[in-house]
Coordinates of C-alpha atoms in Angstrom, one line a residue:
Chain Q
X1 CA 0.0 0.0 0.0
X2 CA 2.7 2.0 1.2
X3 CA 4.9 1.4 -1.7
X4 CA 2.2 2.3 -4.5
X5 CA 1.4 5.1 -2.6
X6 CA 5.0 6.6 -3.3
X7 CA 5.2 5.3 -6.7
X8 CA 1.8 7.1 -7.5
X9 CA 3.3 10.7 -5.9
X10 CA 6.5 9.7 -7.7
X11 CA 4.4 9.5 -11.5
X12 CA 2.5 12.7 -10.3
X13 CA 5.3 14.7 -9.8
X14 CA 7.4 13.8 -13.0
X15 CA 4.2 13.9 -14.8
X16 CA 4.7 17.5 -15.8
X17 CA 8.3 17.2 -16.9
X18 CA 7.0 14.6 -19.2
X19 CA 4.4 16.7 -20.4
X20 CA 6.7 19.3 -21.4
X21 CA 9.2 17.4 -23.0
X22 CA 6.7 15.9 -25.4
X23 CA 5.3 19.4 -26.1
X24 CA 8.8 20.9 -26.7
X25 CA 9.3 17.8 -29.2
X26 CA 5.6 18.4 -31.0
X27 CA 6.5 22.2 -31.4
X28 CA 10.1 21.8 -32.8
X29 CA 9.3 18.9 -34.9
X30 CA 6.9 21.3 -36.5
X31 CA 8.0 24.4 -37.1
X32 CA 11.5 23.9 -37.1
X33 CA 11.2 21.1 -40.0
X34 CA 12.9 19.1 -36.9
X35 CA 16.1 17.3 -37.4
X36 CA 16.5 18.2 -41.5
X37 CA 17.3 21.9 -41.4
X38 CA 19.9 21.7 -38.5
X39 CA 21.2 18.4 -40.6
X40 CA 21.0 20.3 -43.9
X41 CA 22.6 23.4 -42.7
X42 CA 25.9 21.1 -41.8
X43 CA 26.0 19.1 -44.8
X44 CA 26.3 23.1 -46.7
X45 CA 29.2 23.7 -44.6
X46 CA 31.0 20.7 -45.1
X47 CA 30.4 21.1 -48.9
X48 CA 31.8 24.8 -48.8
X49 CA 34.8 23.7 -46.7
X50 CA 36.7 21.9 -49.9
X51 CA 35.3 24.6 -52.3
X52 CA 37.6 27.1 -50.3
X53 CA 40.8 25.3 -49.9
X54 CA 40.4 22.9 -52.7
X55 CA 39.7 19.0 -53.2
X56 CA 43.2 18.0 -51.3
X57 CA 42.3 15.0 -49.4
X58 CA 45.0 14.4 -47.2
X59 CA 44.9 18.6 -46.3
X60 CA 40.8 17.9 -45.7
X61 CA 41.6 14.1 -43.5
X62 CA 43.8 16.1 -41.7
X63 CA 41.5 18.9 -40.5
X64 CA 38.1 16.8 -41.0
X65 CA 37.7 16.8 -36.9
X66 CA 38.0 20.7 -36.8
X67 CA 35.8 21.1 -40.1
X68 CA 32.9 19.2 -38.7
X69 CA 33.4 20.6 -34.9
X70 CA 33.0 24.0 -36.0
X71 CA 30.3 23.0 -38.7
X72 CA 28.2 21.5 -35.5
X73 CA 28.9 24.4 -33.3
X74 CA 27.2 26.7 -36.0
X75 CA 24.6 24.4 -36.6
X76 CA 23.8 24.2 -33.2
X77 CA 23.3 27.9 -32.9
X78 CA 21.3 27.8 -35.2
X79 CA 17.4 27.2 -33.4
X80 CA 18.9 28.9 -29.9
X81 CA 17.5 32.4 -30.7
X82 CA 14.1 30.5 -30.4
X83 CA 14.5 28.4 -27.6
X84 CA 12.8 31.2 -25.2
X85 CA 11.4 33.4 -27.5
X86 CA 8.7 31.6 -29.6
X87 CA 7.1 30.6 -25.5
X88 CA 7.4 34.4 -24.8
X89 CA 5.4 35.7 -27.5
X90 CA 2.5 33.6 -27.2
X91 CA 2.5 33.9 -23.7
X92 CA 3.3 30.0 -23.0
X93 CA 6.6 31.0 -20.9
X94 CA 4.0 32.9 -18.2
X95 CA 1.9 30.2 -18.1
X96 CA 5.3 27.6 -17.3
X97 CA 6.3 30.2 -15.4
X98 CA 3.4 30.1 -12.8
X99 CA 3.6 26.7 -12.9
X100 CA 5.2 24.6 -9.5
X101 CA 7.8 23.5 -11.7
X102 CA 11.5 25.5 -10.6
X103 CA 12.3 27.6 -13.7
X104 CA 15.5 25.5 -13.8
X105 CA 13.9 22.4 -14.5
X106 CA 11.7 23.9 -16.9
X107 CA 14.8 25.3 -19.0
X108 CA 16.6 21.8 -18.2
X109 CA 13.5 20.2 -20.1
X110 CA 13.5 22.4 -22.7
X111 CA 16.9 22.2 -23.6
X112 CA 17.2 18.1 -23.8
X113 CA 13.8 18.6 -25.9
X114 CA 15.9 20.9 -28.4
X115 CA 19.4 18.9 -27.9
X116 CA 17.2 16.0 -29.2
X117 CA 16.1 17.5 -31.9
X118 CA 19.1 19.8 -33.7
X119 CA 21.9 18.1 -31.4
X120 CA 21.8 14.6 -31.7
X121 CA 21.2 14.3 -35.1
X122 CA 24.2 16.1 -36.2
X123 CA 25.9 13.3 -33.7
X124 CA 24.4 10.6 -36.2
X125 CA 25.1 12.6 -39.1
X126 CA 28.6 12.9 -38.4
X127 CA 30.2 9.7 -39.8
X128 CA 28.4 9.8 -42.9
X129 CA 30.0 13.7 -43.3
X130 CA 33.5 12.6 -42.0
X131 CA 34.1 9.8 -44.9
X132 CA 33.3 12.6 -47.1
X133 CA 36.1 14.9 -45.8
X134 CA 38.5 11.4 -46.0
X135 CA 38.4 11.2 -41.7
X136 CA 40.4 7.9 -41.2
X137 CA 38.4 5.1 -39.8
X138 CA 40.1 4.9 -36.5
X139 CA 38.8 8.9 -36.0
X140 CA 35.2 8.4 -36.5
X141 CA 34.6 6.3 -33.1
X142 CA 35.8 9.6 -31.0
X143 CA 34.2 12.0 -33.1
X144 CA 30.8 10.5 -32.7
X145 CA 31.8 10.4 -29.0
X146 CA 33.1 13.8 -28.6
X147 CA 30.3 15.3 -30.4
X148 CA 27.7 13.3 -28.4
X149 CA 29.2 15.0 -25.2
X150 CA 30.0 18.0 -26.4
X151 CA 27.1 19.1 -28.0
X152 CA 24.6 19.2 -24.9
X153 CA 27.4 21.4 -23.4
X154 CA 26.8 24.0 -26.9
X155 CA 23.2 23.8 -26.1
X156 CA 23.2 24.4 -22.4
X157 CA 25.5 27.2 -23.0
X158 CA 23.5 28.6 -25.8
X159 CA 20.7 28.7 -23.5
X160 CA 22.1 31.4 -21.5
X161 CA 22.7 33.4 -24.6
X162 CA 19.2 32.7 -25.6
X163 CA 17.4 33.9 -22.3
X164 CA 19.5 37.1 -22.2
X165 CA 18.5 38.0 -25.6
X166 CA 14.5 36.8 -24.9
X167 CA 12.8 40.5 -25.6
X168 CA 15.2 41.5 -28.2
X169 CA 13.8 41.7 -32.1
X170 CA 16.6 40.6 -33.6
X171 CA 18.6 38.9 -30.9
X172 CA 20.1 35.7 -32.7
X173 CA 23.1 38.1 -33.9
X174 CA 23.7 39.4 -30.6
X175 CA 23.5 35.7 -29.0
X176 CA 26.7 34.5 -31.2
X177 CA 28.4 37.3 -30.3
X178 CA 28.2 36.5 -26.3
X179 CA 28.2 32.6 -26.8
X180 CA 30.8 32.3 -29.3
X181 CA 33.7 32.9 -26.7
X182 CA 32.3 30.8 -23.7
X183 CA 32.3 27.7 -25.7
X184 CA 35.9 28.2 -26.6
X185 CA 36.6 25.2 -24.3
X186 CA 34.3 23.1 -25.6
X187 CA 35.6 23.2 -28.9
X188 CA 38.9 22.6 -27.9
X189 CA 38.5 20.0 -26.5
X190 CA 36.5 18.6 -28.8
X191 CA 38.7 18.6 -31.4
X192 CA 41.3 17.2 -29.3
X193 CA 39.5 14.4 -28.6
X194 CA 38.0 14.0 -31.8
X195 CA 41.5 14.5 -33.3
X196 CA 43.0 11.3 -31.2
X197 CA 46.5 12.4 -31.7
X198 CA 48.7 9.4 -30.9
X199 CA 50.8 12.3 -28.3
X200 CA 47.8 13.2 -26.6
X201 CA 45.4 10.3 -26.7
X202 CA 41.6 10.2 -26.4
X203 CA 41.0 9.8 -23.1
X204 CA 42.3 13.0 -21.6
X205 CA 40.6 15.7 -23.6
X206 CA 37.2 13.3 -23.4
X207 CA 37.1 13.4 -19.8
X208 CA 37.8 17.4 -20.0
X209 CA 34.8 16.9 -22.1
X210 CA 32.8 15.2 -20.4
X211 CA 33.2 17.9 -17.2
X212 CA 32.8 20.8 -19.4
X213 CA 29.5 19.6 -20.3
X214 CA 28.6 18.6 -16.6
X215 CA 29.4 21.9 -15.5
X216 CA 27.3 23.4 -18.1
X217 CA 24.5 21.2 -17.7
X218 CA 24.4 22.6 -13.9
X219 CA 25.3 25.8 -14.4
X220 CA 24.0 27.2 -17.1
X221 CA 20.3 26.4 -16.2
X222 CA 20.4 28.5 -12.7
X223 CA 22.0 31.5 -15.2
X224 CA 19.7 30.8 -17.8
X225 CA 16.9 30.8 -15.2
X226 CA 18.6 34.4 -13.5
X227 CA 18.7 35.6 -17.3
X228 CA 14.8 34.8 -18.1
X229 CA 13.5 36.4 -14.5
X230 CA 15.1 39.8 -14.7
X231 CA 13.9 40.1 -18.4
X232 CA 10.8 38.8 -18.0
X233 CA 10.3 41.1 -14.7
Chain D
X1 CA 30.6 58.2 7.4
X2 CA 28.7 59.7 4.6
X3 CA 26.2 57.6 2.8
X4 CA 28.5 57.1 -0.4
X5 CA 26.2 54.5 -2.2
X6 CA 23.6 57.6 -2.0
X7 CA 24.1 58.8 -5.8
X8 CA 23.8 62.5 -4.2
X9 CA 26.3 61.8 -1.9
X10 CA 28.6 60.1 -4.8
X11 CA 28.5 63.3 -6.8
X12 CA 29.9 65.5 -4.2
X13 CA 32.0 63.4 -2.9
X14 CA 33.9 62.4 -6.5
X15 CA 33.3 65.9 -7.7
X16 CA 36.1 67.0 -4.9
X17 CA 38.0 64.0 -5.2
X18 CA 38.6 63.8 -9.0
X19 CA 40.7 66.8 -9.0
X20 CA 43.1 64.6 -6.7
X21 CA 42.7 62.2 -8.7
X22 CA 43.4 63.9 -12.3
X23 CA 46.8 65.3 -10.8
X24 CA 48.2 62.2 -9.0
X25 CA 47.6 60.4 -12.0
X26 CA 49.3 63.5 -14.4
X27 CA 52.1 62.9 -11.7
X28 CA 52.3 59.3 -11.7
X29 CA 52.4 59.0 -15.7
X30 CA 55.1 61.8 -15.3
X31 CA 57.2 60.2 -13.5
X32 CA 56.3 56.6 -14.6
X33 CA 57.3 57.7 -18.7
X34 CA 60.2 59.2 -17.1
X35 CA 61.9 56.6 -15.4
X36 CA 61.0 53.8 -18.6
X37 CA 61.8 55.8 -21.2
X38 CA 65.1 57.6 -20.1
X39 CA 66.5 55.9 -16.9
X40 CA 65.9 52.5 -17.0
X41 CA 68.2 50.2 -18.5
X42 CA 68.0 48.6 -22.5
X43 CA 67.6 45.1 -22.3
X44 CA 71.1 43.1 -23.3
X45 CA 68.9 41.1 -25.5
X46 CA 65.6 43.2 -26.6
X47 CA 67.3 46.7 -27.0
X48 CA 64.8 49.6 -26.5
X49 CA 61.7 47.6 -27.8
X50 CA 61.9 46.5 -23.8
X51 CA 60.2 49.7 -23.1
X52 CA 57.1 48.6 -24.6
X53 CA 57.3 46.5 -21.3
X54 CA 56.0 49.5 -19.5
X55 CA 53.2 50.1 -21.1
X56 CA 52.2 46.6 -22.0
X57 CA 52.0 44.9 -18.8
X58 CA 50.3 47.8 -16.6
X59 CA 47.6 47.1 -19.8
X60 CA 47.5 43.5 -19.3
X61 CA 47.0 43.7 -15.5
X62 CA 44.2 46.4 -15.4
X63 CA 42.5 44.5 -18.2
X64 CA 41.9 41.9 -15.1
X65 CA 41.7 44.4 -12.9
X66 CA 38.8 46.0 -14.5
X67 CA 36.9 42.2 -15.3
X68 CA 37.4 42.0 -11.2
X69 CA 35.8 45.5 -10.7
X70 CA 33.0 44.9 -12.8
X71 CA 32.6 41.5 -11.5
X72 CA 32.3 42.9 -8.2
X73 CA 29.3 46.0 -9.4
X74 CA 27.7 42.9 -11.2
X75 CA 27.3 41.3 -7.7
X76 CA 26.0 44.6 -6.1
X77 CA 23.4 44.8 -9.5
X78 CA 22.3 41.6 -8.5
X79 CA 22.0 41.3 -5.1
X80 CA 21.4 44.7 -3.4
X81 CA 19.6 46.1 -7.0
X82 CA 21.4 49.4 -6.8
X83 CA 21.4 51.9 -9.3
X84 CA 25.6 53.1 -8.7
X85 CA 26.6 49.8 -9.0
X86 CA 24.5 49.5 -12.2
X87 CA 26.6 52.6 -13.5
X88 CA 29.8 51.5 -12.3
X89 CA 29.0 48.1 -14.2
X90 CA 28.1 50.3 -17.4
X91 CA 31.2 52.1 -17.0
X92 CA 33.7 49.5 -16.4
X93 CA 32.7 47.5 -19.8
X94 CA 34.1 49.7 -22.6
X95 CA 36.9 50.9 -20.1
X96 CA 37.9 47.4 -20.0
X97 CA 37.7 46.4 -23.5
X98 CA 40.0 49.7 -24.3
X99 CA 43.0 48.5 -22.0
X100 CA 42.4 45.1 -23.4
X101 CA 42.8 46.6 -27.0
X102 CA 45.6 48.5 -25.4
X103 CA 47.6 45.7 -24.2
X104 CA 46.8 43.8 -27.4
X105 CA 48.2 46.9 -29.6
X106 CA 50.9 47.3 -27.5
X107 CA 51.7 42.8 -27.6
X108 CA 51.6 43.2 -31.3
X109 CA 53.9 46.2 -31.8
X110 CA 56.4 44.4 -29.5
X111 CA 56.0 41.2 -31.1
X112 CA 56.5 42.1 -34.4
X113 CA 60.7 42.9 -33.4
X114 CA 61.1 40.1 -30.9
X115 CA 59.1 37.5 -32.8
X116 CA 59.2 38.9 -36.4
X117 CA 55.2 38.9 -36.9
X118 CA 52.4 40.9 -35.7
X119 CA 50.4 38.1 -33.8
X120 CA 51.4 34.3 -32.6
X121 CA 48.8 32.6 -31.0
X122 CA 50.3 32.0 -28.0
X123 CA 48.4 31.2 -24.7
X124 CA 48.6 34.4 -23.3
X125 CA 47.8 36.5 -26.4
X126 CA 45.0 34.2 -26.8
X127 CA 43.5 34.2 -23.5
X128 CA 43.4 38.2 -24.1
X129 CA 41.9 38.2 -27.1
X130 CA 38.7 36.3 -26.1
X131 CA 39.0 38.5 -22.8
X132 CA 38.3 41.1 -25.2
X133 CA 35.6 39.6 -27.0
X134 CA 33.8 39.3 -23.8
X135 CA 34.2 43.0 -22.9
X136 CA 32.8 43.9 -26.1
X137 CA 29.8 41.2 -26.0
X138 CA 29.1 42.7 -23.0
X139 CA 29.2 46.3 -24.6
X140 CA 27.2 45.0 -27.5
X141 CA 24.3 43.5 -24.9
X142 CA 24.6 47.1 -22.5
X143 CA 23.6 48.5 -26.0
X144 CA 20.8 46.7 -27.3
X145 CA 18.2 46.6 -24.2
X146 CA 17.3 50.0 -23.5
X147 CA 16.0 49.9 -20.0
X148 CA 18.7 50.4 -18.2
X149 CA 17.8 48.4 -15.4
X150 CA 16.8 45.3 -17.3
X151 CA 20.5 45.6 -19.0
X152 CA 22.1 45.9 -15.9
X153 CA 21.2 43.0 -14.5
X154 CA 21.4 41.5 -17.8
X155 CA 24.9 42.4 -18.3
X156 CA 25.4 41.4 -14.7
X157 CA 24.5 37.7 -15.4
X158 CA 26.2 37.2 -18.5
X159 CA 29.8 39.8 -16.0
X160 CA 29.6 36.8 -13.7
X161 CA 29.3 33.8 -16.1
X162 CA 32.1 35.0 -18.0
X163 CA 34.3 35.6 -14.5
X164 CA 33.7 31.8 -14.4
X165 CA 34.5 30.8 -17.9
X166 CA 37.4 32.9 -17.7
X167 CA 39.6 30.6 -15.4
X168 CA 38.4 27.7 -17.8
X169 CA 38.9 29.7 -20.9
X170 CA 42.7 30.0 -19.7
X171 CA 42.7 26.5 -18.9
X172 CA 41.9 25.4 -22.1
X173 CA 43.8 27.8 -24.3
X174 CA 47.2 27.2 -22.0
X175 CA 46.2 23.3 -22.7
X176 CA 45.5 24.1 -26.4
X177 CA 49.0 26.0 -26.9
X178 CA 50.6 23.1 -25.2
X179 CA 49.2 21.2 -27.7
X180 CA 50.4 23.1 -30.9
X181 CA 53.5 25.2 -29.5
X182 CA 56.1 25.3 -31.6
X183 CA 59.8 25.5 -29.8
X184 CA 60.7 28.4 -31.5
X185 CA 58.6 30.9 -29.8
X186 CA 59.6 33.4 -27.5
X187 CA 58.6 33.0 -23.5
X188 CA 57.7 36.5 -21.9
X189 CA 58.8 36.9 -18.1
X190 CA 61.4 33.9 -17.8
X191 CA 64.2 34.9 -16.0
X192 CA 63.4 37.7 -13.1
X193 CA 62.9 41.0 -13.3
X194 CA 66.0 42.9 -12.4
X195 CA 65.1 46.1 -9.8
X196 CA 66.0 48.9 -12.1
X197 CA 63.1 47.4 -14.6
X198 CA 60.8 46.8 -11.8
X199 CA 60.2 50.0 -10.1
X200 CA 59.2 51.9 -13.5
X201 CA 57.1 49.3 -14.2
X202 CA 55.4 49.5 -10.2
X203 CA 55.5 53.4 -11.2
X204 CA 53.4 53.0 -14.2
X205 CA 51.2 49.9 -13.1
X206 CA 50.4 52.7 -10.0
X207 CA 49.6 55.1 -13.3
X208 CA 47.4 52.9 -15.0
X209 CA 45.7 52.3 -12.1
X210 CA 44.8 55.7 -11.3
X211 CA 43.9 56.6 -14.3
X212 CA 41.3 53.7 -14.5
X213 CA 39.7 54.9 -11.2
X214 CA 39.6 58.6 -12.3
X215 CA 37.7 57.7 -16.1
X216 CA 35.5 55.2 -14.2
X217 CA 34.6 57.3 -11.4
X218 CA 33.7 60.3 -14.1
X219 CA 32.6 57.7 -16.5
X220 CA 30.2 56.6 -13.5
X221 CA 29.2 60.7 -12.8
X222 CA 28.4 61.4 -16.8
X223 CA 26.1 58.1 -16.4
X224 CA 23.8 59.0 -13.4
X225 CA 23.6 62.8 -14.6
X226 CA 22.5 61.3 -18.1
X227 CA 20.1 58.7 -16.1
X228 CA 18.6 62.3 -14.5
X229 CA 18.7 63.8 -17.6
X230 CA 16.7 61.3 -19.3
X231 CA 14.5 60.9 -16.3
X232 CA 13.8 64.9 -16.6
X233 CA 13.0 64.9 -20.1
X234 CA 10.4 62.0 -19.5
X235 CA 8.5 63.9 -16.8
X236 CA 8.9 67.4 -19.3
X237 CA 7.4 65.1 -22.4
X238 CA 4.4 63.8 -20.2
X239 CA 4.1 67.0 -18.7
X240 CA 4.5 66.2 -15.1
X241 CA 7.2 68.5 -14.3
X242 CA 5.6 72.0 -15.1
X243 CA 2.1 70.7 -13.1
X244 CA 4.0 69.1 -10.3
X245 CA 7.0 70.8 -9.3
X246 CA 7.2 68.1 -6.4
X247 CA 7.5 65.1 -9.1
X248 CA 10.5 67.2 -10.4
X249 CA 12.0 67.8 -7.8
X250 CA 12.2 64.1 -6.7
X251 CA 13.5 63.4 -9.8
X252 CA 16.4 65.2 -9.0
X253 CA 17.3 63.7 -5.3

C-alpha cells in the first residue's frame, strides 16, 4: 500500500516534466522542419569547406575533426535564438512560469527537448560527413563520441545566450556574439578528442569533455533561469 | 561616514576627489614615462623595444583588474539592486575592453621585433583576445536593451558567467598552446625582473591604475547625470514636471 502510494506521488510529480518534454518535441518537430534543417545546414558547410581550400584529401583528412566541430557548433546555434522566444510571445513562458515547476527544471526540459532534436542528429550525421572529408576510420569512433558530449554542453550554454536576448527583435546576432567565446573550451577540447592524436590520446581531452559539459549542464540552467527572470520582470 | 552608495552623496564626494585624482595620475604618468623611457636600463637582449614592457603589462593587469571591478558592481546589481553599482557596471565594460585593446596593440607592436610577426597565437595573447571579445559582447548586450535596469542586470549575469569561464577559458587555451607550440617561440617573463626594470614598471602599473579609477569614477558621474537627464526629459514630455514641481524635484534627489 505503502509502496504504491509513493510510486503514485513519484508518476505525479514527473508527470509535468513529461508533459513538457513531449510538447517541446511536438512544437520543434513542426515548425522547425525538426532534425532536417539543422542536418541540412551542416552538410552546406562541409560542402563549402573543400570549395575554399580545394579538393586536397589528405589537407581535408587532416583537418576533417576541426571542419565538422566547427560546422556543428554553428549548426547548433542555429534554433537557440528560439528556444525562449517563440514561448514568450505567445505567452506559454508565463503560463510555465506560474507553474510549481522550478524555472531551472523547466529550462533543463527544454533544452534536452531541443538537444534532441538539432543536437543529436548532427551526432548521427557525423560519420556519414566525415568519410566525405576522407576522416580515417580509426577517427570516426571519438568523433561520434566527442560530439555526443559535447554538443549538450553547446546547447546548455547557448541557453544562456538565448534567455539574455529573450525580448530582443533581432537577438540571434547578438547571442553568437556572447556565446561564441564561452564555448571556446568546448571546442577545444572537442577537437582534441575527436583528433586522437597518438601524443595526446583520447582519453584525456574526453574526460575534460565530459566535465565541461557537466558543468554546463548545472550551471548554465540557474544562469539561464537568472537571465529569463530579470527580463521577464 | 557619509552615505557614499547615495548617488547625491557620490556626486559630491567624487566631484572634490577627481581633481586629486586627475593630478596624482598626471604625476604618476610623469614620473612613470620618465623613469621607462630615459632611466631604465635597454635590455642586453631586446634593446629599447623592452620599453614597450611598460606600457604593455600595466595594460595587461588592469584588463583583469577591470573584469574583477566589474565582476564585483555585477554582484551589487544583482543582489542589493542598486542603481551606482549598475553605473559603475556600465562604466567599467568599454573601459575594460579599451586597456584590453591596449595591451593587445601594445603585444603586437612588441612582437612584431622580438618574434618577427604581428600576432602568434600564444596562450597568453589568446586568453586576451577572447578577454576582449567578452568586454565587447558585453558592450554589445549594455547596448541593445534599452531599459537600463533590465540591461544591468542583464549584463550582470552574463559579468559573472564569464568571470567563471574565464579561469576555464585560460585552462583550455594554456592546454591548447601546449598542444600546438612550436619551440621556437619566444617566452615573456622567464628569468626575473632585475630592480632597475621593476620599479618603473610598479610606477606605471600605480599610473594605470589611477587613471582607471579617475575615467571610471567620471565615467560613472556622466552616467547618473544622463540617467537624470533622461529621467527629466520623461516627466517634461508627459508633462509632469511643469504641473507638479514636487515630481520634479524628486526626480532630481
Amino acid at each position: 500500500m505503502n509502496a504504491k502510494l509513493e510510486t503514485d506521488a513519484h508518476r505525479t510529480s514527473l508527470r509535468p516534466v513529461t508533459a513538457l518534454f513531449r510538447r517541446e518535441l511536438a512544437i520543434g518537430r513542426r515548425i522547425g522542419g525538426g532534425a532536417s534543417f539543422g542536418i541540412l545546414f551542416f552538410l552546406s558547410l562541409v560542402v563549402l569547406i573543400p570549395f575554399a581550400i580545394g579538393p586536397d584529401l589528405a589537407l581535408l583528412s587532416r583537418i576533417a575533426p576541426a571542419i565538422l566541430w566547427i560546422a556543428a557548433l554553428l549548426a547548433s546555434l542555429l534554433g537557440l535564438d528560439r528556444l525562449f522566444q517563440a514561448d514568450q510571445e505567445d505567452g506559454s513562458l508565463d503560463l510555465l512560469r506560474t507553474s510549481r515547476m522550478p524555472l531551472e527544471l523547466i529550462i533543463l526540459v527544454k533544452c534536452a527537448a531541443h538537444w534532441l532534436l538539432s543536437g543529436l542528429p548532427l551526432v548521427v550525421a557525423a560519420p556519414v560527413f566525415g568519410l566525405m572529408l576522407a576522416l580515417p576510420g580509426s577517427q570516426i569512433a571519438p568523433l561520434v563520441f566527442s560530439l555526443l558530449v559535447g554538443t549538450p554542453a553547446l546547447t546548455f550554454i547557448g541557453a544562456i545566450g538565448a534567455a539574455l536576448t529573450v525580448s530582443l527583435r533581432r537577438g540571434g546576432l547578438l547571442l553568437s556574439i556572447l556565446i561564441l567565446p564561452l564555448c571556446i573550451p568546448v571546442l577545444i577540447f572537442g577537437v582534441a578528442a575527436a583528433a586522437n592524436d597518438p601524443m595526446v590520446g583520447f582519453k584525456t581531452p574526453f574526460l575534460i569533455l565530459c566535465g565541461l559539459s557537466l558543468i554546463a549542464f548545472v550551471g548554465a540552467p540557474i544562469a539561464a533561469a537568472a537571465a529569463l527572470r530579470q527580463s521577464l520582470d | 561616514m557619509p552615505n557614499f552608495a547615495n548617488p547625491t552623496t557620490f556626486l559630491t564626494w567624487t566631484s572634490r576627489l577627481l581633481p586629486w585624482l586627475i593630478a596624482l595620475t598626471s604625476v604618476l604618468f610623469g614620473l612613470g614615462l620618465y623613469l621607462s623611457w630615459f632611466i631604465a636600463p635597454p635590455d642586453y637582449q631586446q634593446g629599447e623595444t623592452v620599453r614597450i614592457m611598460y606600457l604593455h603589462v600595466p595594460a595587461a593587469w588592469l584588463s583583469m583588474f577591470i573584469y574583477f571591478t566589474m565582476a564585483s558592481a555585477a554582484l551589487g546589481t544583482l543582489v542589493w539592486r542598486h542603481p551606482l553599482a549598475d553605473a559603475a557596471q556600465k562604466a567599467a565594460a568599454p573601459l575594460g575592453a579599451g586597456f584590453t585593446f591596449l595591451c593587445l596593440v601594445t603585444g603586437s607592436l612588441w612582437g612584431k621585433p622580438m618574434w618577427g610577426t604581428w600576432w602568434v597565437w600564444d596562450a597568453r595573447l589568446t586568453s586576451v583576445l577572447v578577454l576582449f571579445l567578452i568586454y565587447l559582447g558585453l558592450v554589445a548586450l549594455w547596448q541593445t536593451i534599452e531599459d537600463s535596469g533590465k540591461a544591468a542586470r542583464a549584463a550582470a549575469i552574463l559579468t559573472l558567467v564569464g568571470a567563471v569561464n574565464i579561469p576555464i577559458i585560460k585552462f583550455s587555451v594554456d592546454w591548447w598552446n601546449t598542444l600546438h607550440q612550436p619551440a621556437s617561440v619566444f617566452r615573456l617573463g622567464g628569468p626575473a625582473i632585475a630592480s632597475s626594470m621593476l620599479w618603473p614598471l610598479i610606477i606605471m602599473a600605480l599610473a594605470f591604475t589611477s587613471l582607471f579609477m579617475t575615467l571610471h569614477l567620471g565615467a560613472i558621474r556622466n552616467e547618473i547625470l544622463r540617467r537624470r537627464l533622461h529621467r527629466l526629459a520623461m516627466l517634461a514630455a508627459s508633462g509632469a514636471a511643469a504641473t507638479y514641481p514636487a515630481a520634479k524635484a524628486e526626480a532630481v534627489s
